[in-house]
Short mmCIF file of C-alpha atoms in Angstrom, two decimals:
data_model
loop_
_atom_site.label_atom_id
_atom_site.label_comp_id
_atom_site.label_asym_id
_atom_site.label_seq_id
_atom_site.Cartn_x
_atom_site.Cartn_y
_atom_site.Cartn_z
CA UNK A 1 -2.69 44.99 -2.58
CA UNK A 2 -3.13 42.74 0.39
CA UNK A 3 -4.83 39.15 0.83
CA UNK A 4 -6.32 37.15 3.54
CA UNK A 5 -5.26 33.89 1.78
CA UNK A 6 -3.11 32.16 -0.70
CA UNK A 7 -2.56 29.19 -2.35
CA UNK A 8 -0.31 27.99 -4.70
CA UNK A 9 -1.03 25.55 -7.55
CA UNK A 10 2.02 25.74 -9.80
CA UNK A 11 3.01 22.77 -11.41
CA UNK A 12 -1.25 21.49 -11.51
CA UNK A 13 -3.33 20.86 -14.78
CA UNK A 14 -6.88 22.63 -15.01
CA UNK A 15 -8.84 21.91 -13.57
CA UNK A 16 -7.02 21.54 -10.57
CA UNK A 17 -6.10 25.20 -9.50
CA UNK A 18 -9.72 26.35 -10.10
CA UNK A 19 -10.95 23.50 -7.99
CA UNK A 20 -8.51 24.26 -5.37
CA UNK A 21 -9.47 27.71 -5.30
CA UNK A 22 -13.10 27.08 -5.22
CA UNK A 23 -12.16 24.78 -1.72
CA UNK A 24 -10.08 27.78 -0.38
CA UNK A 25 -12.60 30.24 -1.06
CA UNK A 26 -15.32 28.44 0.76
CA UNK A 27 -13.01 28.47 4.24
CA UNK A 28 -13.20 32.67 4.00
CA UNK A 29 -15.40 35.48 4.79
CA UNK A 30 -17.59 37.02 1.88
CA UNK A 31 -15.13 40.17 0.76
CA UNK A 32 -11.85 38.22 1.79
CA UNK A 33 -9.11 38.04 -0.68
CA UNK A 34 -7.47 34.75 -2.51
CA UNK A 35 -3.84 35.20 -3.60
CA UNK A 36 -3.62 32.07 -6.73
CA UNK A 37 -0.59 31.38 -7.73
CA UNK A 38 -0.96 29.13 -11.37
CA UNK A 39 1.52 27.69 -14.09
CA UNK A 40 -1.42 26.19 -16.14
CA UNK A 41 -1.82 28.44 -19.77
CA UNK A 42 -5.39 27.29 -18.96
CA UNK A 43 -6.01 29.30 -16.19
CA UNK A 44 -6.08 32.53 -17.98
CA UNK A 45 -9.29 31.41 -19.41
CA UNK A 46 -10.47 29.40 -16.45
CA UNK A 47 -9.54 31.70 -13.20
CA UNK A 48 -11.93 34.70 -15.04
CA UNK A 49 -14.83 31.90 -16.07
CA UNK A 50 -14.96 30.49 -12.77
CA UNK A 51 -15.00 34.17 -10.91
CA UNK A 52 -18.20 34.98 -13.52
CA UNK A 53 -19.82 31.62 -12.67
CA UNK A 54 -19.57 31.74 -9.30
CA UNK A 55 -19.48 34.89 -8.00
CA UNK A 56 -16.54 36.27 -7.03
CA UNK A 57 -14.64 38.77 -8.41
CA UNK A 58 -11.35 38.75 -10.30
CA UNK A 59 -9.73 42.18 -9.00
CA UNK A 60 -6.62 41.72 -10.17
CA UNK A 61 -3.69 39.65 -12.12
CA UNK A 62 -0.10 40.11 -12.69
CA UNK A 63 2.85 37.74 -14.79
CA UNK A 64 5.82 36.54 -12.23
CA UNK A 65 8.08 34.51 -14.13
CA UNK A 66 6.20 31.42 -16.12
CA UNK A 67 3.29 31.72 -13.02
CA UNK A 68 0.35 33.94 -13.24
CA UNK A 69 -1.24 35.27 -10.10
CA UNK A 70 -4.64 36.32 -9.23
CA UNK A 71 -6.31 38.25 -6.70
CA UNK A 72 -10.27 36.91 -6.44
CA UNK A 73 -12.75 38.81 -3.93
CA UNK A 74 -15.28 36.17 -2.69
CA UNK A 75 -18.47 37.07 -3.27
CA UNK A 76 -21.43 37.86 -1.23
CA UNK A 77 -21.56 40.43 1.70
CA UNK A 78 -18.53 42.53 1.87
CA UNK A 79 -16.63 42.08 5.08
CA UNK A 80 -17.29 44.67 7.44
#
C-alpha cells in the first residue's frame, strides 16, 4: 500500500497523535492517504473513533515493534 503523507507521533500522549493527524489531513486532497505512526495504547481506540467522527476512513493498520501504524483515506471526493 502506498501514501501521499506521513507523520509520526511516537513517543505523544492522546490526544496528541489524533490531533496531529486531524492538522495533516486537512493539508491533503479528499482520497489522499495518511501514513500514522503511534506509540500511545490509546490510539487503538482513538485513530478508529476519530476516522468514524470525522469522516475518513481507516483502511488499514499493522503492529511494527511497540508502534502501531495506520493508513486513513480522507474523506470527501475521491481523488481523481
Amino acid at each position: 500500500m502506498t501514501w501521499d503523507d506521513e507523520i509520526d507521533t511516537a513517543g505523544l500522549l492522546c490526544p496528541l497523535p489524533v490531533l496531529k493527524a486531524r492538522k495533516r489531513l486537512k493539508s491533503l486532497a479528499p482520497g489522499a492517504v495518511l501514513r500514522l505512526t503511534a506509540t500511545d495504547p490509546a490510539a487503538v481506540i482513538d485513530v478508529p473513533h476519530f476516522c468514524a467522527e470525522a469522516g475518513h476512513d481507516l483502511i488499514g493498520t499493522e503492529e511494527a515493534g511497540e508502534a502501531m501504524i495506520y493508513l486513513i483515506r480522507k474523506g470527501g471526493a475521491a481523488a481523481a
